[in-house]
PDB file of C-alpha atoms in Angstrom:
ATOM      1  CA  UNK A   1       0.000   0.000   0.000  1.00  0.00           C
ATOM      2  CA  UNK A   2       2.878   2.390   0.783  1.00  0.00           C
ATOM      3  CA  UNK A   3       4.261   1.936  -2.725  1.00  0.00           C
ATOM      4  CA  UNK A   4       0.857   2.710  -4.256  1.00  0.00           C
ATOM      5  CA  UNK A   5       0.544   5.906  -2.205  1.00  0.00           C
ATOM      6  CA  UNK A   6       4.069   6.937  -3.191  1.00  0.00           C
ATOM      7  CA  UNK A   7       3.349   6.378  -6.894  1.00  0.00           C
ATOM      8  CA  UNK A   8       0.031   8.244  -6.717  1.00  0.00           C
ATOM      9  CA  UNK A   9       1.702  11.180  -4.954  1.00  0.00           C
ATOM     10  CA  UNK A  10       4.397  11.146  -7.650  1.00  0.00           C
ATOM     11  CA  UNK A  11       1.705  11.172 -10.337  1.00  0.00           C
ATOM     12  CA  UNK A  12      -0.043  14.144  -8.765  1.00  0.00           C
ATOM     13  CA  UNK A  13       3.237  16.028  -8.208  1.00  0.00           C
ATOM     14  CA  UNK A  14       4.243  15.470 -11.855  1.00  0.00           C
ATOM     15  CA  UNK A  15       0.828  16.700 -13.051  1.00  0.00           C
ATOM     16  CA  UNK A  16       1.052  19.801 -10.828  1.00  0.00           C
ATOM     17  CA  UNK A  17       4.551  20.567 -12.114  1.00  0.00           C
ATOM     18  CA  UNK A  18       3.310  20.121 -15.687  1.00  0.00           C
ATOM     19  CA  UNK A  19       0.549  22.662 -15.146  1.00  0.00           C
ATOM     20  CA  UNK A  20       2.488  25.186 -13.079  1.00  0.00           C
ATOM     21  CA  UNK A  21       5.878  25.392 -14.773  1.00  0.00           C
ATOM     22  CA  UNK A  22       6.419  28.588 -16.753  1.00  0.00           C
ATOM     23  CA  UNK A  23       8.150  27.163 -19.848  1.00  0.00           C
ATOM     24  CA  UNK A  24       6.183  25.134 -22.384  1.00  0.00           C
ATOM     25  CA  UNK A  25       8.963  22.614 -23.040  1.00  0.00           C
ATOM     26  CA  UNK A  26       9.260  21.851 -19.317  1.00  0.00           C
ATOM     27  CA  UNK A  27       5.518  21.421 -19.259  1.00  0.00           C
ATOM     28  CA  UNK A  28       5.734  18.801 -22.041  1.00  0.00           C
ATOM     29  CA  UNK A  29       8.554  16.984 -20.208  1.00  0.00           C
ATOM     30  CA  UNK A  30       6.326  16.984 -17.106  1.00  0.00           C
ATOM     31  CA  UNK A  31       3.519  15.481 -19.155  1.00  0.00           C
ATOM     32  CA  UNK A  32       5.824  12.673 -20.329  1.00  0.00           C
ATOM     33  CA  UNK A  33       6.854  12.103 -16.706  1.00  0.00           C
ATOM     34  CA  UNK A  34       3.199  11.957 -15.644  1.00  0.00           C
ATOM     35  CA  UNK A  35       2.527   9.357 -18.344  1.00  0.00           C
ATOM     36  CA  UNK A  36       5.561   7.311 -17.281  1.00  0.00           C
ATOM     37  CA  UNK A  37       4.427   7.240 -13.633  1.00  0.00           C
ATOM     38  CA  UNK A  38       0.873   6.378 -14.732  1.00  0.00           C
ATOM     39  CA  UNK A  39       2.178   3.497 -16.835  1.00  0.00           C
ATOM     40  CA  UNK A  40       3.981   2.086 -13.759  1.00  0.00           C
ATOM     41  CA  UNK A  41       0.714   2.338 -11.796  1.00  0.00           C
ATOM     42  CA  UNK A  42      -1.213   0.631 -14.615  1.00  0.00           C
ATOM     43  CA  UNK A  43       1.415  -2.123 -14.777  1.00  0.00           C
ATOM     44  CA  UNK A  44       1.077  -2.713 -11.040  1.00  0.00           C
ATOM     45  CA  UNK A  45      -2.700  -3.006 -11.489  1.00  0.00           C
ATOM     46  CA  UNK A  46      -2.224  -6.140 -13.639  1.00  0.00           C
ATOM     47  CA  UNK A  47      -2.765  -4.388 -16.968  1.00  0.00           C
ATOM     48  CA  UNK A  48       0.556  -4.796 -18.823  1.00  0.00           C
ATOM     49  CA  UNK A  49      -0.742  -4.228 -22.380  1.00  0.00           C
ATOM     50  CA  UNK A  50      -2.375  -0.906 -21.484  1.00  0.00           C
ATOM     51  CA  UNK A  51       0.798   0.056 -19.562  1.00  0.00           C
ATOM     52  CA  UNK A  52       2.955  -0.555 -22.647  1.00  0.00           C
ATOM     53  CA  UNK A  53       0.581   1.552 -24.778  1.00  0.00           C
ATOM     54  CA  UNK A  54       0.603   4.329 -22.176  1.00  0.00           C
ATOM     55  CA  UNK A  55       4.391   4.307 -21.995  1.00  0.00           C
ATOM     56  CA  UNK A  56       5.127   4.156 -25.713  1.00  0.00           C
ATOM     57  CA  UNK A  57       2.352   6.385 -27.012  1.00  0.00           C
ATOM     58  CA  UNK A  58       1.540   8.826 -24.202  1.00  0.00           C
ATOM     59  CA  UNK A  59       5.050   9.169 -22.784  1.00  0.00           C
ATOM     60  CA  UNK A  60       6.799   8.871 -26.162  1.00  0.00           C
ATOM     61  CA  UNK A  61       4.746   9.936 -29.150  1.00  0.00           C
ATOM     62  CA  UNK A  62       2.504  12.664 -27.726  1.00  0.00           C
ATOM     63  CA  UNK A  63       5.400  14.740 -26.252  1.00  0.00           C
ATOM     64  CA  UNK A  64       7.051  14.546 -29.703  1.00  0.00           C
ATOM     65  CA  UNK A  65       3.859  15.961 -31.263  1.00  0.00           C
ATOM     66  CA  UNK A  66       3.822  18.754 -28.664  1.00  0.00           C
ATOM     67  CA  UNK A  67       7.519  19.564 -29.136  1.00  0.00           C
ATOM     68  CA  UNK A  68       7.047  19.672 -32.921  1.00  0.00           C
ATOM     69  CA  UNK A  69       4.128  22.078 -32.493  1.00  0.00           C
ATOM     70  CA  UNK A  70       6.102  24.266 -30.062  1.00  0.00           C
ATOM     71  CA  UNK A  71       9.141  24.328 -32.377  1.00  0.00           C
ATOM     72  CA  UNK A  72       7.016  25.914 -35.124  1.00  0.00           C
ATOM     73  CA  UNK A  73       6.000  28.803 -32.868  1.00  0.00           C
ATOM     74  CA  UNK A  74       8.172  31.725 -31.746  1.00  0.00           C
ATOM     75  CA  UNK A  75       9.320  32.717 -28.285  1.00  0.00           C
ATOM     76  CA  UNK A  76       7.714  35.736 -26.723  1.00  0.00           C
ATOM     77  CA  UNK A  77       9.769  38.936 -26.506  1.00  0.00           C
ATOM     78  CA  UNK A  78      12.173  39.191 -23.563  1.00  0.00           C
ATOM     79  CA  UNK A  79      10.417  42.316 -22.337  1.00  0.00           C
ATOM     80  CA  UNK A  80       7.192  40.326 -21.889  1.00  0.00           C
ATOM     81  CA  UNK A  81       8.700  37.368 -20.005  1.00  0.00           C
ATOM     82  CA  UNK A  82       8.575  38.911 -16.517  1.00  0.00           C
ATOM     83  CA  UNK A  83       5.046  40.162 -17.030  1.00  0.00           C
ATOM     84  CA  UNK A  84       3.881  36.705 -18.242  1.00  0.00           C
ATOM     85  CA  UNK A  85       5.546  34.998 -15.262  1.00  0.00           C
ATOM     86  CA  UNK A  86       3.816  37.338 -12.845  1.00  0.00           C
ATOM     87  CA  UNK A  87       0.501  36.807 -14.608  1.00  0.00           C
ATOM     88  CA  UNK A  88       0.923  32.999 -14.496  1.00  0.00           C
ATOM     89  CA  UNK A  89       1.880  33.087 -10.829  1.00  0.00           C
ATOM     90  CA  UNK A  90      -1.287  35.042  -9.977  1.00  0.00           C
ATOM     91  CA  UNK A  91      -3.435  32.580 -11.929  1.00  0.00           C
ATOM     92  CA  UNK A  92      -1.813  29.361 -10.730  1.00  0.00           C
ATOM     93  CA  UNK A  93      -0.648  29.869  -7.137  1.00  0.00           C
ATOM     94  CA  UNK A  94      -4.090  28.797  -5.945  1.00  0.00           C
ATOM     95  CA  UNK A  95      -3.951  25.402  -7.678  1.00  0.00           C
ATOM     96  CA  UNK A  96      -1.814  23.481  -5.104  1.00  0.00           C
ATOM     97  CA  UNK A  97      -3.974  24.940  -2.333  1.00  0.00           C
ATOM     98  CA  UNK A  98      -7.153  23.814  -4.108  1.00  0.00           C
ATOM     99  CA  UNK A  99      -5.708  20.321  -4.704  1.00  0.00           C
ATOM    100  CA  UNK A 100      -4.600  19.912  -1.060  1.00  0.00           C
ATOM    101  CA  UNK A 101      -7.933  21.199   0.307  1.00  0.00           C
ATOM    102  CA  UNK A 102      -9.921  18.988  -2.099  1.00  0.00           C
ATOM    103  CA  UNK A 103      -7.757  15.985  -1.151  1.00  0.00           C
ATOM    104  CA  UNK A 104      -8.254  16.559   2.564  1.00  0.00           C
ATOM    105  CA  UNK A 105     -11.998  17.110   2.084  1.00  0.00           C
ATOM    106  CA  UNK A 106     -12.366  13.899   0.065  1.00  0.00           C
ATOM    107  CA  UNK A 107     -10.327  11.964   2.642  1.00  0.00           C
ATOM    108  CA  UNK A 108     -12.480  13.362   5.428  1.00  0.00           C
ATOM    109  CA  UNK A 109     -15.957  13.085   3.937  1.00  0.00           C
ATOM    110  CA  UNK A 110     -15.840  10.471   1.182  1.00  0.00           C
ATOM    111  CA  UNK A 111     -17.020   7.212   2.671  1.00  0.00           C
ATOM    112  CA  UNK A 112     -15.626   3.911   1.502  1.00  0.00           C
ATOM    113  CA  UNK A 113     -18.420   2.460  -0.665  1.00  0.00           C
ATOM    114  CA  UNK A 114     -19.845  -1.009  -0.028  1.00  0.00           C
ATOM    115  CA  UNK A 115     -20.476  -1.938  -3.642  1.00  0.00           C
ATOM    116  CA  UNK A 116     -21.982  -5.179  -4.831  1.00  0.00           C
ATOM    117  CA  UNK A 117     -19.642  -6.325  -7.555  1.00  0.00           C
ATOM    118  CA  UNK A 118     -20.721  -8.496 -10.471  1.00  0.00           C
ATOM    119  CA  UNK A 119     -18.959 -11.812 -10.847  1.00  0.00           C
ATOM    120  CA  UNK A 120     -15.958 -11.589 -13.158  1.00  0.00           C
ATOM    121  CA  UNK A 121     -16.925 -13.076 -16.477  1.00  0.00           C
ATOM    122  CA  UNK A 122     -15.939 -13.101 -20.116  1.00  0.00           C
ATOM    123  CA  UNK A 123     -12.644 -13.181 -21.947  1.00  0.00           C
ATOM    124  CA  UNK A 124      -9.533 -12.713 -19.820  1.00  0.00           C
ATOM    125  CA  UNK A 125      -6.983 -12.263 -22.609  1.00  0.00           C
ATOM    126  CA  UNK A 126      -6.980  -8.681 -23.902  1.00  0.00           C
ATOM    127  CA  UNK A 127      -5.784  -9.703 -27.382  1.00  0.00           C
ATOM    128  CA  UNK A 128      -8.587 -12.230 -27.870  1.00  0.00           C
ATOM    129  CA  UNK A 129     -11.115  -9.808 -26.358  1.00  0.00           C
ATOM    130  CA  UNK A 130     -10.051  -7.025 -28.716  1.00  0.00           C
ATOM    131  CA  UNK A 131     -10.150  -9.219 -31.843  1.00  0.00           C
ATOM    132  CA  UNK A 132     -13.155 -11.421 -31.052  1.00  0.00           C
ATOM    133  CA  UNK A 133     -15.489  -9.361 -28.870  1.00  0.00           C
ATOM    134  CA  UNK A 134     -14.609  -5.684 -29.292  1.00  0.00           C
ATOM    135  CA  UNK A 135     -13.983  -5.732 -33.051  1.00  0.00           C
ATOM    136  CA  UNK A 136     -16.226  -2.671 -33.504  1.00  0.00           C
ATOM    137  CA  UNK A 137     -13.711  -0.789 -31.339  1.00  0.00           C
ATOM    138  CA  UNK A 138     -10.992  -1.749 -33.805  1.00  0.00           C
ATOM    139  CA  UNK A 139     -13.128  -0.536 -36.695  1.00  0.00           C
ATOM    140  CA  UNK A 140     -13.706   2.737 -34.834  1.00  0.00           C
ATOM    141  CA  UNK A 141      -9.953   3.088 -34.242  1.00  0.00           C
ATOM    142  CA  UNK A 142      -9.239   2.620 -37.952  1.00  0.00           C
ATOM    143  CA  UNK A 143     -11.896   5.195 -38.881  1.00  0.00           C
ATOM    144  CA  UNK A 144     -10.626   7.760 -36.383  1.00  0.00           C
ATOM    145  CA  UNK A 145      -7.004   7.251 -37.503  1.00  0.00           C
ATOM    146  CA  UNK A 146      -8.055   7.859 -41.115  1.00  0.00           C
ATOM    147  CA  UNK A 147     -10.053  10.923 -40.035  1.00  0.00           C
ATOM    148  CA  UNK A 148      -6.955  12.262 -38.230  1.00  0.00           C
ATOM    149  CA  UNK A 149      -4.774  11.642 -41.293  1.00  0.00           C
ATOM    150  CA  UNK A 150      -7.258  13.469 -43.555  1.00  0.00           C
ATOM    151  CA  UNK A 151      -7.483  16.324 -41.041  1.00  0.00           C
ATOM    152  CA  UNK A 152      -3.700  16.792 -41.118  1.00  0.00           C
ATOM    153  CA  UNK A 153      -3.627  16.624 -44.939  1.00  0.00           C
ATOM    154  CA  UNK A 154      -6.357  19.282 -45.209  1.00  0.00           C
ATOM    155  CA  UNK A 155      -4.902  21.527 -42.485  1.00  0.00           C
ATOM    156  CA  UNK A 156      -1.469  21.642 -44.132  1.00  0.00           C
ATOM    157  CA  UNK A 157      -2.653  21.768 -47.720  1.00  0.00           C
ATOM    158  CA  UNK A 158      -0.926  24.515 -49.704  1.00  0.00           C
ATOM    159  CA  UNK A 159      -3.280  26.663 -51.782  1.00  0.00           C
ATOM    160  CA  UNK A 160      -3.013  26.136 -55.551  1.00  0.00           C
ATOM    161  CA  UNK A 161      -1.453  29.026 -57.486  1.00  0.00           C
TER     162      UNK A 161
ATOM    163  CA  UNK B   1     -19.431  -7.713  -1.864  1.00  0.00           C
ATOM    164  CA  UNK B   2     -16.094  -5.923  -1.871  1.00  0.00           C
ATOM    165  CA  UNK B   3     -13.521  -6.877   0.723  1.00  0.00           C
ATOM    166  CA  UNK B   4     -12.431  -3.997   3.009  1.00  0.00           C
ATOM    167  CA  UNK B   5      -8.930  -4.059   1.525  1.00  0.00           C
ATOM    168  CA  UNK B   6     -10.267  -3.796  -2.039  1.00  0.00           C
ATOM    169  CA  UNK B   7     -12.607  -0.996  -0.996  1.00  0.00           C
ATOM    170  CA  UNK B   8      -9.729   0.942   0.513  1.00  0.00           C
ATOM    171  CA  UNK B   9      -7.611   0.581  -2.644  1.00  0.00           C
ATOM    172  CA  UNK B  10     -10.511   1.664  -4.868  1.00  0.00           C
ATOM    173  CA  UNK B  11     -11.232   4.623  -2.578  1.00  0.00           C
ATOM    174  CA  UNK B  12      -7.588   5.740  -2.626  1.00  0.00           C
ATOM    175  CA  UNK B  13      -7.244   5.543  -6.409  1.00  0.00           C
ATOM    176  CA  UNK B  14     -10.594   7.324  -6.882  1.00  0.00           C
ATOM    177  CA  UNK B  15      -9.465  10.236  -4.702  1.00  0.00           C
ATOM    178  CA  UNK B  16      -6.219  10.627  -6.644  1.00  0.00           C
ATOM    179  CA  UNK B  17      -8.068  10.370  -9.977  1.00  0.00           C
ATOM    180  CA  UNK B  18     -10.398  13.161  -8.768  1.00  0.00           C
ATOM    181  CA  UNK B  19      -7.396  15.324  -7.775  1.00  0.00           C
ATOM    182  CA  UNK B  20      -5.778  14.705 -11.165  1.00  0.00           C
ATOM    183  CA  UNK B  21      -9.050  15.699 -12.813  1.00  0.00           C
ATOM    184  CA  UNK B  22      -9.182  18.935 -10.784  1.00  0.00           C
ATOM    185  CA  UNK B  23      -5.593  19.740 -11.858  1.00  0.00           C
ATOM    186  CA  UNK B  24      -6.386  19.201 -15.544  1.00  0.00           C
ATOM    187  CA  UNK B  25      -9.638  21.139 -15.375  1.00  0.00           C
ATOM    188  CA  UNK B  26      -7.935  24.077 -13.647  1.00  0.00           C
ATOM    189  CA  UNK B  27      -5.269  24.104 -16.365  1.00  0.00           C
ATOM    190  CA  UNK B  28      -7.911  24.156 -19.121  1.00  0.00           C
ATOM    191  CA  UNK B  29      -9.901  26.926 -17.437  1.00  0.00           C
ATOM    192  CA  UNK B  30      -7.084  29.179 -16.208  1.00  0.00           C
ATOM    193  CA  UNK B  31      -4.771  29.350 -19.192  1.00  0.00           C
ATOM    194  CA  UNK B  32      -4.992  31.324 -22.442  1.00  0.00           C
ATOM    195  CA  UNK B  33      -2.263  29.429 -24.296  1.00  0.00           C
ATOM    196  CA  UNK B  34      -3.739  26.825 -26.667  1.00  0.00           C
ATOM    197  CA  UNK B  35      -0.868  24.348 -26.176  1.00  0.00           C
ATOM    198  CA  UNK B  36      -1.372  24.508 -22.416  1.00  0.00           C
ATOM    199  CA  UNK B  37      -5.089  23.879 -22.925  1.00  0.00           C
ATOM    200  CA  UNK B  38      -4.130  20.664 -24.767  1.00  0.00           C
ATOM    201  CA  UNK B  39      -1.791  19.721 -21.905  1.00  0.00           C
ATOM    202  CA  UNK B  40      -4.743  20.184 -19.533  1.00  0.00           C
ATOM    203  CA  UNK B  41      -6.926  17.944 -21.699  1.00  0.00           C
ATOM    204  CA  UNK B  42      -4.148  15.315 -21.611  1.00  0.00           C
ATOM    205  CA  UNK B  43      -4.175  15.375 -17.800  1.00  0.00           C
ATOM    206  CA  UNK B  44      -7.980  15.009 -17.798  1.00  0.00           C
ATOM    207  CA  UNK B  45      -7.607  11.935 -20.045  1.00  0.00           C
ATOM    208  CA  UNK B  46      -4.986  10.505 -17.681  1.00  0.00           C
ATOM    209  CA  UNK B  47      -7.446  10.768 -14.781  1.00  0.00           C
ATOM    210  CA  UNK B  48     -10.048   8.899 -16.854  1.00  0.00           C
ATOM    211  CA  UNK B  49      -7.485   6.227 -17.810  1.00  0.00           C
ATOM    212  CA  UNK B  50      -6.543   5.667 -14.178  1.00  0.00           C
ATOM    213  CA  UNK B  51     -10.180   5.301 -13.143  1.00  0.00           C
ATOM    214  CA  UNK B  52     -10.989   2.847 -15.970  1.00  0.00           C
ATOM    215  CA  UNK B  53      -8.029   0.623 -15.057  1.00  0.00           C
ATOM    216  CA  UNK B  54      -8.915   0.704 -11.354  1.00  0.00           C
ATOM    217  CA  UNK B  55     -12.540  -0.228 -12.104  1.00  0.00           C
ATOM    218  CA  UNK B  56     -11.297  -3.089 -14.311  1.00  0.00           C
ATOM    219  CA  UNK B  57      -9.112  -4.335 -11.475  1.00  0.00           C
ATOM    220  CA  UNK B  58     -11.973  -3.995  -8.990  1.00  0.00           C
ATOM    221  CA  UNK B  59     -14.478  -5.947 -11.078  1.00  0.00           C
ATOM    222  CA  UNK B  60     -11.947  -8.531 -12.255  1.00  0.00           C
ATOM    223  CA  UNK B  61     -12.365  -7.472 -15.892  1.00  0.00           C
ATOM    224  CA  UNK B  62      -8.864  -6.221 -16.586  1.00  0.00           C
ATOM    225  CA  UNK B  63      -8.992  -7.380 -20.203  1.00  0.00           C
ATOM    226  CA  UNK B  64     -12.051  -5.259 -20.947  1.00  0.00           C
ATOM    227  CA  UNK B  65     -10.547  -2.260 -19.137  1.00  0.00           C
ATOM    228  CA  UNK B  66      -7.320  -2.639 -21.117  1.00  0.00           C
ATOM    229  CA  UNK B  67      -9.226  -2.853 -24.407  1.00  0.00           C
ATOM    230  CA  UNK B  68     -11.099   0.368 -23.547  1.00  0.00           C
ATOM    231  CA  UNK B  69      -7.877   2.118 -22.507  1.00  0.00           C
ATOM    232  CA  UNK B  70      -6.157   1.113 -25.780  1.00  0.00           C
ATOM    233  CA  UNK B  71      -9.076   2.603 -27.736  1.00  0.00           C
ATOM    234  CA  UNK B  72      -8.900   5.720 -25.551  1.00  0.00           C
ATOM    235  CA  UNK B  73      -5.173   6.127 -26.227  1.00  0.00           C
ATOM    236  CA  UNK B  74      -5.670   5.831 -30.005  1.00  0.00           C
ATOM    237  CA  UNK B  75      -8.424   8.484 -29.888  1.00  0.00           C
ATOM    238  CA  UNK B  76      -6.197  10.672 -27.673  1.00  0.00           C
ATOM    239  CA  UNK B  77      -3.324  10.566 -30.177  1.00  0.00           C
ATOM    240  CA  UNK B  78      -5.572  11.472 -33.112  1.00  0.00           C
ATOM    241  CA  UNK B  79      -7.097  14.357 -31.139  1.00  0.00           C
ATOM    242  CA  UNK B  80      -3.643  15.673 -30.212  1.00  0.00           C
ATOM    243  CA  UNK B  81      -2.370  15.464 -33.808  1.00  0.00           C
ATOM    244  CA  UNK B  82      -5.474  17.196 -35.225  1.00  0.00           C
ATOM    245  CA  UNK B  83      -5.485  19.824 -32.457  1.00  0.00           C
ATOM    246  CA  UNK B  84      -1.743  20.439 -33.004  1.00  0.00           C
ATOM    247  CA  UNK B  85      -2.471  21.012 -36.684  1.00  0.00           C
ATOM    248  CA  UNK B  86      -5.275  23.447 -35.862  1.00  0.00           C
ATOM    249  CA  UNK B  87      -2.989  25.341 -33.462  1.00  0.00           C
ATOM    250  CA  UNK B  88      -0.261  25.634 -36.103  1.00  0.00           C
ATOM    251  CA  UNK B  89      -2.765  26.895 -38.680  1.00  0.00           C
ATOM    252  CA  UNK B  90      -4.056  29.462 -36.178  1.00  0.00           C
ATOM    253  CA  UNK B  91      -0.492  30.538 -35.443  1.00  0.00           C
ATOM    254  CA  UNK B  92       0.214  30.902 -39.170  1.00  0.00           C
ATOM    255  CA  UNK B  93      -2.767  33.214 -39.605  1.00  0.00           C
ATOM    256  CA  UNK B  94      -2.698  35.174 -36.338  1.00  0.00           C
ATOM    257  CA  UNK B  95       0.978  34.937 -35.209  1.00  0.00           C
ATOM    258  CA  UNK B  96      -0.279  34.068 -31.735  1.00  0.00           C
ATOM    259  CA  UNK B  97      -1.709  31.105 -29.834  1.00  0.00           C
ATOM    260  CA  UNK B  98      -3.164  33.287 -27.119  1.00  0.00           C
ATOM    261  CA  UNK B  99      -6.928  32.771 -27.033  1.00  0.00           C
ATOM    262  CA  UNK B 100      -7.459  36.450 -26.093  1.00  0.00           C
ATOM    263  CA  UNK B 101      -6.016  37.496 -29.431  1.00  0.00           C
ATOM    264  CA  UNK B 102      -8.042  35.099 -31.582  1.00  0.00           C
ATOM    265  CA  UNK B 103     -10.948  37.297 -32.535  1.00  0.00           C
ATOM    266  CA  UNK B 104     -11.285  36.594 -36.239  1.00  0.00           C
ATOM    267  CA  UNK B 105     -14.613  34.812 -35.814  1.00  0.00           C
ATOM    268  CA  UNK B 106     -16.005  37.428 -33.455  1.00  0.00           C
ATOM    269  CA  UNK B 107     -19.262  38.764 -34.878  1.00  0.00           C
TER     270      UNK B 107
END
């Protein structure tokens, strides 16, 4: 249990750092760190396939997309940096306080539920489940990937002369 | 019926998922930078992922939870790529990704 609490605290700290840091690149690194910690948690919850996806895609690919996007934009002028930092501090200094207060309130008032759980049933292998039972999900994934590819093609289409 | 130990684990993970959700939501609401809004959405999705996996563990249906999370991750990547493209196009036209300066559609 102590390890779980440590990992969850690490996850929350990484997410807070991601949101509160002033530089965008640090924010993206924080996001990758958050994903890496989450993938460890998922792995410890007996879900290795989802953990591998989380690690390779969310901690690997998505930060690359963000860094590519950031690299196409320009830095703000040096004269504006201090003003932006001050503005960000005013907007975000409340966040850790809100998170701590919400955490304490949930710990204090949220009662442990006594749920009636259904008996575990169905396919236990994720590969077989995905191919044999959830094949509509796969179809949906293919459609959404194609939609994303078309979106990128249309967004970056050069106008004809 | 859930065992007390299982209840405690579920309760703990739920609280942290809620705190992660609050963090992401605050980021989306408090920032004016479009890339930071996307980062906030990512954190919201992470909270949802954590809760789905925990519910799968709780009900003994880890395979189903993993299948849903894999679908979620694929959708997440496509959203990020498309949103990144939209942000770059906006930057090309407005030279800014600050939402306060995007007033081209204002009536």
